mmCIF file of C-alpha atoms in Angstrom:
data_model
loop_
_atom_site.group_PDB
_atom_site.id
_atom_site.type_symbol
_atom_site.label_atom_id
_atom_site.label_comp_id
_atom_site.label_asym_id
_atom_site.label_seq_id
_atom_site.Cartn_x
_atom_site.Cartn_y
_atom_site.Cartn_z
ATOM 1 C CA MET X 4 71.033 -12.544 30.602
ATOM 2 C CA GLU X 5 73.603 -15.263 30.044
ATOM 3 C CA GLU X 6 76.783 -14.198 28.292
ATOM 4 C CA LYS X 7 76.464 -17.011 25.733
ATOM 5 C CA ASN X 8 73.140 -15.466 24.558
ATOM 6 C CA LEU X 9 74.642 -12.013 23.972
ATOM 7 C CA LYS X 10 74.734 -11.542 20.200
ATOM 8 C CA ILE X 11 77.665 -9.186 19.662
ATOM 9 C CA ASP X 12 80.922 -9.511 17.742
ATOM 10 C CA SER X 13 83.353 -11.995 19.358
ATOM 11 C CA PHE X 14 86.228 -9.473 19.299
ATOM 12 C CA VAL X 15 84.079 -6.884 21.077
ATOM 13 C CA LYS X 16 83.048 -9.484 23.626
ATOM 14 C CA SER X 17 86.706 -10.338 24.281
ATOM 15 C CA CYS X 18 87.440 -6.610 24.784
ATOM 16 C CA MET X 19 84.612 -6.442 27.323
ATOM 17 C CA GLN X 20 85.917 -9.514 29.150
ATOM 18 C CA ASN X 21 89.424 -8.028 29.400
ATOM 19 C CA THR X 22 90.459 -6.630 32.797
ATOM 20 C CA ILE X 23 94.091 -5.664 32.076
ATOM 21 C CA GLY X 24 95.209 -2.147 31.199
ATOM 22 C CA GLY X 25 93.778 1.349 31.135
ATOM 23 C CA SER X 26 90.035 1.457 31.690
ATOM 24 C CA ALA X 27 89.530 -2.271 31.044
ATOM 25 C CA LYS X 28 88.666 -3.154 34.638
ATOM 26 C CA SER X 29 85.942 -0.504 35.014
ATOM 27 C CA ASN X 30 84.604 -1.369 31.566
ATOM 28 C CA ASN X 31 84.468 -5.062 32.493
ATOM 29 C CA GLN X 32 82.507 -4.239 35.670
ATOM 30 C CA TRP X 33 80.072 -2.141 33.611
ATOM 31 C CA TYR X 34 79.786 -4.958 31.048
ATOM 32 C CA LEU X 35 78.911 -7.488 33.762
ATOM 33 C CA GLU X 36 76.434 -5.105 35.392
ATOM 34 C CA CYS X 37 74.650 -4.503 32.075
ATOM 35 C CA LEU X 38 74.721 -8.206 31.263
ATOM 36 C CA ASN X 39 73.080 -9.038 34.601
ATOM 37 C CA LYS X 40 70.314 -6.446 34.088
ATOM 38 C CA ALA X 41 69.592 -7.120 30.388
ATOM 39 C CA LYS X 42 66.877 -9.398 29.049
ATOM 40 C CA ASN X 43 68.320 -9.587 25.506
ATOM 41 C CA THR X 44 71.042 -8.105 23.276
ATOM 42 C CA GLU X 45 69.076 -4.952 22.439
ATOM 43 C CA ASP X 46 68.431 -4.354 26.119
ATOM 44 C CA PHE X 47 72.143 -4.884 26.832
ATOM 45 C CA GLU X 48 73.180 -2.322 24.198
ATOM 46 C CA ASN X 49 70.754 0.284 25.505
ATOM 47 C CA LEU X 50 72.040 -0.187 29.057
ATOM 48 C CA TYR X 51 75.705 -0.309 28.032
ATOM 49 C CA PHE X 52 75.528 2.822 25.864
ATOM 50 C CA SER X 53 73.598 4.760 28.546
ATOM 51 C CA THR X 54 76.790 5.535 30.489
ATOM 52 C CA LYS X 55 78.505 8.920 30.453
ATOM 53 C CA ASP X 56 81.510 7.553 32.378
ATOM 54 C CA ILE X 57 84.574 8.777 30.487
ATOM 55 C CA ASP X 58 86.632 5.674 31.374
ATOM 56 C CA ILE X 59 84.031 3.385 29.862
ATOM 57 C CA MET X 60 83.389 5.629 26.839
ATOM 58 C CA SER X 61 87.166 5.740 26.251
ATOM 59 C CA SER X 62 87.601 1.967 26.346
ATOM 60 C CA GLN X 63 88.337 -0.062 23.250
ATOM 61 C CA ALA X 64 85.321 -2.256 23.995
ATOM 62 C CA TYR X 65 82.922 0.698 23.953
ATOM 63 C CA GLY X 66 84.363 2.110 20.718
ATOM 64 C CA GLU X 67 84.407 -1.227 18.930
ATOM 65 C CA LEU X 68 80.827 -2.074 19.911
ATOM 66 C CA LEU X 69 79.636 1.369 18.860
ATOM 67 C CA LYS X 70 81.326 1.093 15.442
ATOM 68 C CA LYS X 71 79.960 -2.396 14.858
ATOM 69 C CA GLN X 72 76.418 -1.555 15.992
ATOM 70 C CA SER X 73 76.068 2.003 14.682
ATOM 71 C CA LEU X 74 74.145 0.990 11.581
ATOM 72 C CA ILE X 75 71.432 -0.626 13.678
ATOM 73 C CA TYR X 76 71.719 1.165 17.036
ATOM 74 C CA GLU X 77 69.427 4.195 16.878
ATOM 75 C CA GLY X 78 71.227 6.226 19.531
ATOM 76 C CA TYR X 79 74.715 6.137 17.989
ATOM 77 C CA SER X 80 74.609 9.749 16.737
ATOM 78 C CA GLU X 81 73.772 10.996 20.247
ATOM 79 C CA ILE X 82 76.919 9.305 21.554
ATOM 80 C CA TYR X 83 79.114 10.742 18.790
ATOM 81 C CA ASN X 84 77.591 14.204 19.302
ATOM 82 C CA TYR X 85 78.238 13.927 23.041
ATOM 83 C CA VAL X 86 81.937 13.125 22.504
ATOM 84 C CA MET X 87 82.403 15.641 19.669
ATOM 85 C CA ASN X 88 80.938 18.385 21.882
ATOM 86 C CA LYS X 89 83.759 17.733 24.366
ATOM 87 C CA ALA X 90 86.274 19.129 21.840
ATOM 88 C CA GLU X 91 87.788 22.536 22.472
ATOM 89 C CA ILE X 92 87.020 23.737 18.918
ATOM 90 C CA LYS X 93 83.956 22.774 16.875
ATOM 91 C CA LYS X 94 83.115 23.698 13.284
ATOM 92 C CA VAL X 95 80.314 22.745 10.955
ATOM 93 C CA THR X 96 81.589 22.148 7.440
ATOM 94 C CA CYS X 97 79.955 20.917 4.279
ATOM 95 C CA SER X 98 80.791 18.453 1.588
ATOM 96 C CA ASP X 99 79.912 17.925 -2.049
ATOM 97 C CA ARG X 100 82.296 14.940 -2.341
ATOM 98 C CA GLY X 101 82.076 13.355 1.107
ATOM 99 C CA ASP X 102 85.263 14.935 2.420
ATOM 100 C CA LEU X 103 86.820 17.475 4.741
ATOM 101 C CA LYS X 104 89.218 19.664 2.758
ATOM 102 C CA ILE X 105 92.422 20.694 4.503
ATOM 103 C CA GLY X 106 95.508 22.438 3.152
ATOM 104 C CA ASN X 107 97.115 25.815 2.536
ATOM 105 C CA ASP X 108 98.115 28.015 -0.411
ATOM 106 C CA THR X 109 100.400 25.350 -1.914
ATOM 107 C CA PHE X 110 98.513 22.095 -1.341
ATOM 108 C CA SER X 111 95.228 20.585 -0.228
ATOM 109 C CA ILE X 112 93.878 17.124 0.482
ATOM 110 C CA CYS X 113 90.423 15.784 1.082
ATOM 111 C CA VAL X 114 89.855 13.452 4.024
ATOM 112 C CA SER X 115 86.800 11.190 3.939
ATOM 113 C CA ASN X 116 84.102 12.122 6.418
ATOM 114 C CA GLY X 117 82.977 8.497 6.429
ATOM 115 C CA TYR X 118 79.486 9.364 5.270
ATOM 116 C CA GLY X 119 79.124 11.409 2.104
ATOM 117 C CA ASP X 120 77.687 14.723 0.970
ATOM 118 C CA GLY X 121 76.064 17.209 3.284
ATOM 119 C CA VAL X 122 76.771 19.142 6.454
ATOM 120 C CA PHE X 123 78.879 17.511 9.147
ATOM 121 C CA LYS X 124 80.578 18.284 12.448
ATOM 122 C CA THR X 125 84.346 18.747 12.610
ATOM 123 C CA ALA X 126 85.904 18.807 16.079
ATOM 124 C CA ILE X 127 89.427 19.691 17.177
ATOM 125 C CA PHE X 128 90.647 18.048 20.381
ATOM 126 C CA LEU X 129 93.686 19.699 21.950
ATOM 127 C CA LYS X 130 96.419 17.795 23.802
ATOM 128 C CA GLY X 131 95.302 16.603 27.204
ATOM 129 C CA ASN X 132 91.593 16.435 26.391
ATOM 130 C CA PRO X 133 90.260 13.417 28.333
ATOM 131 C CA TYR X 134 88.049 12.354 25.405
ATOM 132 C CA ILE X 135 90.958 11.709 23.013
ATOM 133 C CA ASN X 136 90.934 7.959 23.798
ATOM 134 C CA ALA X 137 87.221 7.819 23.036
ATOM 135 C CA VAL X 138 87.877 9.384 19.618
ATOM 136 C CA ASP X 139 90.694 6.919 18.976
ATOM 137 C CA HIS X 140 88.449 3.925 19.700
ATOM 138 C CA MET X 141 85.150 5.195 18.255
ATOM 139 C CA MET X 142 86.450 6.529 14.944
ATOM 140 C CA ASN X 143 88.659 5.380 12.086
ATOM 141 C CA TYR X 144 92.166 6.760 11.573
ATOM 142 C CA GLN X 145 92.456 8.640 8.266
ATOM 143 C CA VAL X 146 95.737 10.584 8.121
ATOM 144 C CA ALA X 147 98.263 12.562 10.181
ATOM 145 C CA VAL X 148 99.155 16.154 9.288
ATOM 146 C CA ASP X 149 101.858 18.457 10.592
ATOM 147 C CA GLY X 150 102.417 22.128 9.897
ATOM 148 C CA LYS X 151 100.318 25.192 9.252
ATOM 149 C CA PHE X 152 97.088 24.395 7.416
ATOM 150 C CA ASN X 153 93.494 25.443 6.919
ATOM 151 C CA ILE X 154 90.213 23.665 7.302
ATOM 152 C CA TYR X 155 87.968 24.772 4.473
ATOM 153 C CA ASP X 156 84.241 25.365 4.820
ATOM 154 C CA CYS X 157 83.478 22.950 1.954
ATOM 155 C CA ASP X 158 85.474 20.324 0.074
ATOM 156 C CA CYS X 159 84.787 22.020 -3.295
ATOM 157 C CA ARG X 160 85.672 25.588 -2.252
ATOM 158 C CA ASN X 161 88.639 27.568 -0.961
ATOM 159 C CA GLU X 162 86.946 29.571 1.800
ATOM 160 C CA VAL X 163 88.855 29.087 5.051
ATOM 161 C CA ALA X 164 86.759 28.046 8.045
ATOM 162 C CA LEU X 165 89.665 27.704 10.473
ATOM 163 C CA GLU X 166 93.460 28.018 10.497
ATOM 164 C CA LEU X 167 95.504 25.511 12.515
ATOM 165 C CA GLU X 168 99.164 24.915 13.204
ATOM 166 C CA GLY X 169 100.615 21.819 14.790
ATOM 167 C CA SER X 170 100.589 18.078 14.494
ATOM 168 C CA TYR X 171 97.208 16.345 14.287
ATOM 169 C CA ILE X 172 95.786 12.891 13.676
ATOM 170 C CA ILE X 173 92.544 13.001 11.705
ATOM 171 C CA TYR X 174 89.780 10.479 12.406
ATOM 172 C CA SER X 175 86.346 10.081 10.859
ATOM 173 C CA TYR X 176 83.282 7.956 11.238
ATOM 174 C CA ASN X 177 79.874 8.126 9.612
ATOM 175 C CA GLY X 178 79.738 11.894 9.125
ATOM 176 C CA PHE X 179 81.880 12.997 12.069
ATOM 177 C CA VAL X 180 85.498 14.203 11.689
ATOM 178 C CA ALA X 181 87.913 14.755 14.586
ATOM 179 C CA LEU X 182 91.388 16.253 14.591
ATOM 180 C CA VAL X 183 93.429 15.254 17.635
ATOM 181 C CA GLU X 184 96.451 17.391 18.494
ATOM 182 C CA GLN X 185 99.732 15.511 18.998
ATOM 183 C CA ASP X 186 103.145 16.409 20.331
ATOM 184 C CA ARG X 187 105.497 17.538 17.585
#
């Protein structure tokens, strides 16, 4: 397939063409390999997303393409489930308002799960987890929290599902929520 016939976002394409920094070089090689094998854009996406290489999955190009294509790419939830299952702690929580409720006895906030009502996966990635970059690129930043706090089982209740202490960045995307531990 010729690159000019690849129908993906121009920013994503520029990320895939980049060879400087982090995992850009290996991602660019994968991009070119998939481009050479593909017959059309759909074929390219299926080939490109078939990798389980952590460097490629952690690249900005991979995350940006996945976010842009997730509404039409049927396999997006498999990719998010794969990455979320790499977290050290996993919880299933529910929502009546489309949020993950976090807080303690004196405050609480609701963080959008990026999807809406229902049951969704919440994952906690501890410092040093190699999939943190994938989360950063595949999901949208919501808020940072620091201190001792709870994750509640539902956004309309006060039943504690998990207690945490530390500094975390919270990301979400289309029904998946990730907390990534940071240095204090």
